[in-house]
Amino acid sequence: MVVASLDLKLVQLLRHAMQGAPGAAGTTITPANRIEPRPVVHPAPHIEPRPTIHPAPHFEDRLVYHPNRIEPSLAISAPTDPELPRTAKSPIQPPWKILPWQNPPPPQPELKIVFKPPDLLVKGTIFDVFV
């Protein structure tokens, strides 16, 4: 009899717990809101080719050498106008126009010899030993 009363009490407690709080008859238990991760979209990879640049060709004039022709930009022309002043020659001759035997060497500088007697009183005496 004790076991039957305990079983009855257990069933009553379970029904009471399933009904909800006391005084809230007829309420149903619903699960709490569920927090789910953000939806992630994985699109299919789309690989495009590398961009290529096709510039228009640019052709420069090639340098042509004519040994018999003097270029006007390289030609040295004398002034034709008599009113233009002529440049005076420099009094200094370039070194390659003077021969070595025409240009005397510069004089040798004088050697200065400074004679100072040794300071034996401060340094001590010096013994010269010749064996």
JSON list of C-alpha atoms in Angstrom, two decimals:
[
{"chain": "A", "resi": 1, "resn": "MET", "atom": "CA", "xyz": [0.00, 0.00, 0.00]},
{"chain": "A", "resi": 2, "resn": "VAL", "atom": "CA", "xyz": [2.83, 2.32, 0.71]},
{"chain": "A", "resi": 3, "resn": "VAL", "atom": "CA", "xyz": [4.34, 1.62, -2.71]},
{"chain": "A", "resi": 4, "resn": "ALA", "atom": "CA", "xyz": [1.02, 2.36, -4.45]},
{"chain": "A", "resi": 5, "resn": "SER", "atom": "CA", "xyz": [0.64, 5.67, -2.64]},
{"chain": "A", "resi": 6, "resn": "LEU", "atom": "CA", "xyz": [4.19, 6.64, -3.58]},
{"chain": "A", "resi": 7, "resn": "ASP", "atom": "CA", "xyz": [3.51, 5.80, -7.22]},
{"chain": "A", "resi": 8, "resn": "LEU", "atom": "CA", "xyz": [0.31, 7.85, -7.14]},
{"chain": "A", "resi": 9, "resn": "LYS", "atom": "CA", "xyz": [2.12, 10.79, -5.59]},
{"chain": "A", "resi": 10, "resn": "LEU", "atom": "CA", "xyz": [4.83, 10.56, -8.31]},
{"chain": "A", "resi": 11, "resn": "VAL", "atom": "CA", "xyz": [2.23, 10.58, -11.08]},
{"chain": "A", "resi": 12, "resn": "GLN", "atom": "CA", "xyz": [0.50, 13.59, -9.56]},
{"chain": "A", "resi": 13, "resn": "LEU", "atom": "CA", "xyz": [3.79, 15.50, -9.32]},
{"chain": "A", "resi": 14, "resn": "LEU", "atom": "CA", "xyz": [4.64, 14.70, -12.93]},
{"chain": "A", "resi": 15, "resn": "ARG", "atom": "CA", "xyz": [1.21, 15.86, -14.18]},
{"chain": "A", "resi": 16, "resn": "HIS", "atom": "CA", "xyz": [1.46, 19.00, -12.12]},
{"chain": "A", "resi": 17, "resn": "ALA", "atom": "CA", "xyz": [4.94, 19.75, -13.56]},
{"chain": "A", "resi": 18, "resn": "MET", "atom": "CA", "xyz": [3.70, 19.18, -17.10]},
{"chain": "A", "resi": 19, "resn": "GLN", "atom": "CA", "xyz": [0.80, 21.59, -16.68]},
{"chain": "A", "resi": 20, "resn": "GLY", "atom": "CA", "xyz": [3.02, 24.51, -15.75]},
{"chain": "A", "resi": 21, "resn": "ALA", "atom": "CA", "xyz": [2.98, 26.87, -12.83]},
{"chain": "A", "resi": 22, "resn": "PRO", "atom": "CA", "xyz": [0.11, 26.73, -10.34]},
{"chain": "A", "resi": 23, "resn": "GLY", "atom": "CA", "xyz": [-2.77, 28.90, -11.42]},
{"chain": "A", "resi": 24, "resn": "ALA", "atom": "CA", "xyz": [-1.76, 28.85, -15.12]},
{"chain": "A", "resi": 25, "resn": "ALA", "atom": "CA", "xyz": [-3.96, 26.06, -16.25]},
{"chain": "A", "resi": 26, "resn": "GLY", "atom": "CA", "xyz": [-3.98, 25.20, -19.93]},
{"chain": "A", "resi": 27, "resn": "THR", "atom": "CA", "xyz": [-0.61, 26.75, -20.81]},
{"chain": "A", "resi": 28, "resn": "THR", "atom": "CA", "xyz": [1.64, 24.79, -23.05]},
{"chain": "A", "resi": 29, "resn": "ILE", "atom": "CA", "xyz": [5.38, 24.55, -22.73]},
{"chain": "A", "resi": 30, "resn": "THR", "atom": "CA", "xyz": [7.17, 25.81, -25.84]},
{"chain": "A", "resi": 31, "resn": "PRO", "atom": "CA", "xyz": [10.89, 25.59, -26.46]},
{"chain": "A", "resi": 32, "resn": "ALA", "atom": "CA", "xyz": [12.93, 28.78, -25.92]},
{"chain": "A", "resi": 33, "resn": "ASN", "atom": "CA", "xyz": [14.12, 30.85, -28.87]},
{"chain": "A", "resi": 34, "resn": "ARG", "atom": "CA", "xyz": [17.11, 29.29, -30.53]},
{"chain": "A", "resi": 35, "resn": "ILE", "atom": "CA", "xyz": [20.09, 31.42, -31.58]},
{"chain": "A", "resi": 36, "resn": "GLU", "atom": "CA", "xyz": [21.48, 30.05, -34.81]},
{"chain": "A", "resi": 37, "resn": "PRO", "atom": "CA", "xyz": [24.60, 31.15, -36.74]},
{"chain": "A", "resi": 38, "resn": "ARG", "atom": "CA", "xyz": [24.32, 33.53, -39.67]},
{"chain": "A", "resi": 39, "resn": "PRO", "atom": "CA", "xyz": [23.51, 32.00, -43.00]},
{"chain": "A", "resi": 40, "resn": "VAL", "atom": "CA", "xyz": [26.63, 31.72, -45.15]},
{"chain": "A", "resi": 41, "resn": "VAL", "atom": "CA", "xyz": [26.52, 31.76, -48.93]},
{"chain": "A", "resi": 42, "resn": "HIS", "atom": "CA", "xyz": [29.28, 29.89, -50.75]},
{"chain": "A", "resi": 43, "resn": "PRO", "atom": "CA", "xyz": [29.07, 30.98, -54.38]},
{"chain": "A", "resi": 44, "resn": "ALA", "atom": "CA", "xyz": [30.71, 28.99, -57.11]},
{"chain": "A", "resi": 45, "resn": "PRO", "atom": "CA", "xyz": [34.14, 30.42, -57.99]},
{"chain": "A", "resi": 46, "resn": "HIS", "atom": "CA", "xyz": [34.28, 32.46, -61.18]},
{"chain": "A", "resi": 47, "resn": "ILE", "atom": "CA", "xyz": [37.80, 32.77, -62.59]},
{"chain": "A", "resi": 48, "resn": "GLU", "atom": "CA", "xyz": [38.30, 35.46, -65.22]},
{"chain": "A", "resi": 49, "resn": "PRO", "atom": "CA", "xyz": [41.29, 35.64, -67.56]},
{"chain": "A", "resi": 50, "resn": "ARG", "atom": "CA", "xyz": [44.09, 38.14, -66.93]},
{"chain": "A", "resi": 51, "resn": "PRO", "atom": "CA", "xyz": [43.62, 41.56, -68.47]},
{"chain": "A", "resi": 52, "resn": "THR", "atom": "CA", "xyz": [45.80, 42.08, -71.52]},
{"chain": "A", "resi": 53, "resn": "ILE", "atom": "CA", "xyz": [46.89, 45.41, -72.93]},
{"chain": "A", "resi": 54, "resn": "HIS", "atom": "CA", "xyz": [47.43, 45.79, -76.66]},
{"chain": "A", "resi": 55, "resn": "PRO", "atom": "CA", "xyz": [49.04, 49.19, -77.19]},
{"chain": "A", "resi": 56, "resn": "ALA", "atom": "CA", "xyz": [49.35, 50.72, -80.59]},
{"chain": "A", "resi": 57, "resn": "PRO", "atom": "CA", "xyz": [52.88, 50.27, -82.00]},
{"chain": "A", "resi": 58, "resn": "HIS", "atom": "CA", "xyz": [55.14, 53.32, -81.93]},
{"chain": "A", "resi": 59, "resn": "PHE", "atom": "CA", "xyz": [57.98, 53.47, -84.45]},
{"chain": "A", "resi": 60, "resn": "GLU", "atom": "CA", "xyz": [60.85, 55.89, -83.93]},
{"chain": "A", "resi": 61, "resn": "ASP", "atom": "CA", "xyz": [63.17, 57.08, -86.65]},
{"chain": "A", "resi": 62, "resn": "ARG", "atom": "CA", "xyz": [66.40, 55.16, -86.75]},
{"chain": "A", "resi": 63, "resn": "LEU", "atom": "CA", "xyz": [69.74, 56.91, -86.59]},
{"chain": "A", "resi": 64, "resn": "VAL", "atom": "CA", "xyz": [71.45, 56.96, -89.99]},
{"chain": "A", "resi": 65, "resn": "TYR", "atom": "CA", "xyz": [75.13, 57.78, -90.21]},
{"chain": "A", "resi": 66, "resn": "HIS", "atom": "CA", "xyz": [76.45, 59.44, -93.38]},
{"chain": "A", "resi": 67, "resn": "PRO", "atom": "CA", "xyz": [80.24, 59.88, -93.18]},
{"chain": "A", "resi": 68, "resn": "ASN", "atom": "CA", "xyz": [80.37, 62.46, -95.99]},
{"chain": "A", "resi": 69, "resn": "ARG", "atom": "CA", "xyz": [77.56, 64.62, -94.73]},
{"chain": "A", "resi": 70, "resn": "ILE", "atom": "CA", "xyz": [77.94, 67.13, -91.87]},
{"chain": "A", "resi": 71, "resn": "GLU", "atom": "CA", "xyz": [74.97, 67.45, -89.60]},
{"chain": "A", "resi": 72, "resn": "PRO", "atom": "CA", "xyz": [73.77, 71.05, -89.33]},
{"chain": "A", "resi": 73, "resn": "SER", "atom": "CA", "xyz": [73.46, 70.75, -85.55]},
{"chain": "A", "resi": 74, "resn": "LEU", "atom": "CA", "xyz": [77.08, 69.61, -85.25]},
{"chain": "A", "resi": 75, "resn": "ALA", "atom": "CA", "xyz": [78.60, 72.07, -87.71]},
{"chain": "A", "resi": 76, "resn": "ILE", "atom": "CA", "xyz": [80.52, 74.96, -86.20]},
{"chain": "A", "resi": 77, "resn": "SER", "atom": "CA", "xyz": [79.87, 78.06, -88.17]},
{"chain": "A", "resi": 78, "resn": "ALA", "atom": "CA", "xyz": [81.77, 81.31, -87.90]},
{"chain": "A", "resi": 79, "resn": "PRO", "atom": "CA", "xyz": [79.68, 84.38, -87.28]},
{"chain": "A", "resi": 80, "resn": "THR", "atom": "CA", "xyz": [78.88, 86.03, -90.57]},
{"chain": "A", "resi": 81, "resn": "ASP", "atom": "CA", "xyz": [77.71, 89.27, -89.05]},
{"chain": "A", "resi": 82, "resn": "PRO", "atom": "CA", "xyz": [80.67, 91.69, -88.67]},
{"chain": "A", "resi": 83, "resn": "GLU", "atom": "CA", "xyz": [78.94, 93.50, -85.81]},
{"chain": "A", "resi": 84, "resn": "LEU", "atom": "CA", "xyz": [79.08, 90.42, -83.53]},
{"chain": "A", "resi": 85, "resn": "PRO", "atom": "CA", "xyz": [82.07, 90.54, -81.17]},
{"chain": "A", "resi": 86, "resn": "ARG", "atom": "CA", "xyz": [84.67, 87.83, -81.55]},
{"chain": "A", "resi": 87, "resn": "THR", "atom": "CA", "xyz": [85.73, 85.91, -78.52]},
{"chain": "A", "resi": 88, "resn": "ALA", "atom": "CA", "xyz": [89.27, 86.58, -77.35]},
{"chain": "A", "resi": 89, "resn": "LYS", "atom": "CA", "xyz": [91.72, 83.71, -77.05]},
{"chain": "A", "resi": 90, "resn": "SER", "atom": "CA", "xyz": [92.49, 82.51, -73.57]},
{"chain": "A", "resi": 91, "resn": "PRO", "atom": "CA", "xyz": [95.97, 83.43, -72.25]},
{"chain": "A", "resi": 92, "resn": "ILE", "atom": "CA", "xyz": [96.22, 79.98, -70.65]},
{"chain": "A", "resi": 93, "resn": "GLN", "atom": "CA", "xyz": [97.49, 77.30, -73.00]},
{"chain": "A", "resi": 94, "resn": "PRO", "atom": "CA", "xyz": [96.11, 73.80, -72.65]},
{"chain": "A", "resi": 95, "resn": "PRO", "atom": "CA", "xyz": [98.64, 71.38, -71.13]},
{"chain": "A", "resi": 96, "resn": "TRP", "atom": "CA", "xyz": [98.65, 69.06, -74.15]},
{"chain": "A", "resi": 97, "resn": "LYS", "atom": "CA", "xyz": [100.00, 71.82, -76.41]},
{"chain": "A", "resi": 98, "resn": "ILE", "atom": "CA", "xyz": [103.15, 72.38, -74.30]},
{"chain": "A", "resi": 99, "resn": "LEU", "atom": "CA", "xyz": [106.03, 69.91, -74.63]},
{"chain": "A", "resi": 100, "resn": "PRO", "atom": "CA", "xyz": [107.59, 68.72, -71.37]},
{"chain": "A", "resi": 101, "resn": "TRP", "atom": "CA", "xyz": [111.05, 70.18, -72.15]},
{"chain": "A", "resi": 102, "resn": "GLN", "atom": "CA", "xyz": [109.52, 73.56, -72.95]},
{"chain": "A", "resi": 103, "resn": "ASN", "atom": "CA", "xyz": [107.82, 73.75, -69.57]},
{"chain": "A", "resi": 104, "resn": "PRO", "atom": "CA", "xyz": [110.43, 73.94, -66.77]},
{"chain": "A", "resi": 105, "resn": "PRO", "atom": "CA", "xyz": [109.61, 72.01, -63.60]},
{"chain": "A", "resi": 106, "resn": "PRO", "atom": "CA", "xyz": [108.58, 74.02, -60.56]},
{"chain": "A", "resi": 107, "resn": "PRO", "atom": "CA", "xyz": [111.34, 74.72, -58.02]},
{"chain": "A", "resi": 108, "resn": "GLN", "atom": "CA", "xyz": [111.72, 72.30, -55.15]},
{"chain": "A", "resi": 109, "resn": "PRO", "atom": "CA", "xyz": [110.40, 73.60, -51.83]},
{"chain": "A", "resi": 110, "resn": "GLU", "atom": "CA", "xyz": [112.98, 74.39, -49.14]},
{"chain": "A", "resi": 111, "resn": "LEU", "atom": "CA", "xyz": [113.27, 71.92, -46.31]},
{"chain": "A", "resi": 112, "resn": "LYS", "atom": "CA", "xyz": [113.01, 73.40, -42.87]},
{"chain": "A", "resi": 113, "resn": "ILE", "atom": "CA", "xyz": [115.11, 71.65, -40.26]},
{"chain": "A", "resi": 114, "resn": "VAL", "atom": "CA", "xyz": [114.09, 72.35, -36.70]},
{"chain": "A", "resi": 115, "resn": "PHE", "atom": "CA", "xyz": [116.79, 71.48, -34.21]},
{"chain": "A", "resi": 116, "resn": "LYS", "atom": "CA", "xyz": [115.62, 71.09, -30.66]},
{"chain": "A", "resi": 117, "resn": "PRO", "atom": "CA", "xyz": [118.06, 69.73, -28.11]},
{"chain": "A", "resi": 118, "resn": "PRO", "atom": "CA", "xyz": [116.72, 66.87, -26.00]},
{"chain": "A", "resi": 119, "resn": "ASP", "atom": "CA", "xyz": [115.36, 67.70, -22.59]},
{"chain": "A", "resi": 120, "resn": "LEU", "atom": "CA", "xyz": [117.66, 65.55, -20.45]},
{"chain": "A", "resi": 121, "resn": "LEU", "atom": "CA", "xyz": [116.84, 67.20, -17.18]},
{"chain": "A", "resi": 122, "resn": "VAL", "atom": "CA", "xyz": [113.23, 66.09, -17.28]},
{"chain": "A", "resi": 123, "resn": "LYS", "atom": "CA", "xyz": [113.60, 62.76, -19.07]},
{"chain": "A", "resi": 124, "resn": "GLY", "atom": "CA", "xyz": [116.62, 61.52, -17.17]},
{"chain": "A", "resi": 125, "resn": "THR", "atom": "CA", "xyz": [120.05, 60.60, -18.40]},
{"chain": "A", "resi": 126, "resn": "ILE", "atom": "CA", "xyz": [120.72, 58.61, -21.51]},
{"chain": "A", "resi": 127, "resn": "PHE", "atom": "CA", "xyz": [123.39, 55.89, -21.54]},
{"chain": "A", "resi": 128, "resn": "ASP", "atom": "CA", "xyz": [124.84, 54.95, -24.89]},
{"chain": "A", "resi": 129, "resn": "VAL", "atom": "CA", "xyz": [126.19, 51.40, -24.79]},
{"chain": "A", "resi": 130, "resn": "PHE", "atom": "CA", "xyz": [128.13, 50.12, -27.77]},
{"chain": "A", "resi": 131, "resn": "VAL", "atom": "CA", "xyz": [129.15, 46.52, -27.44]}
]
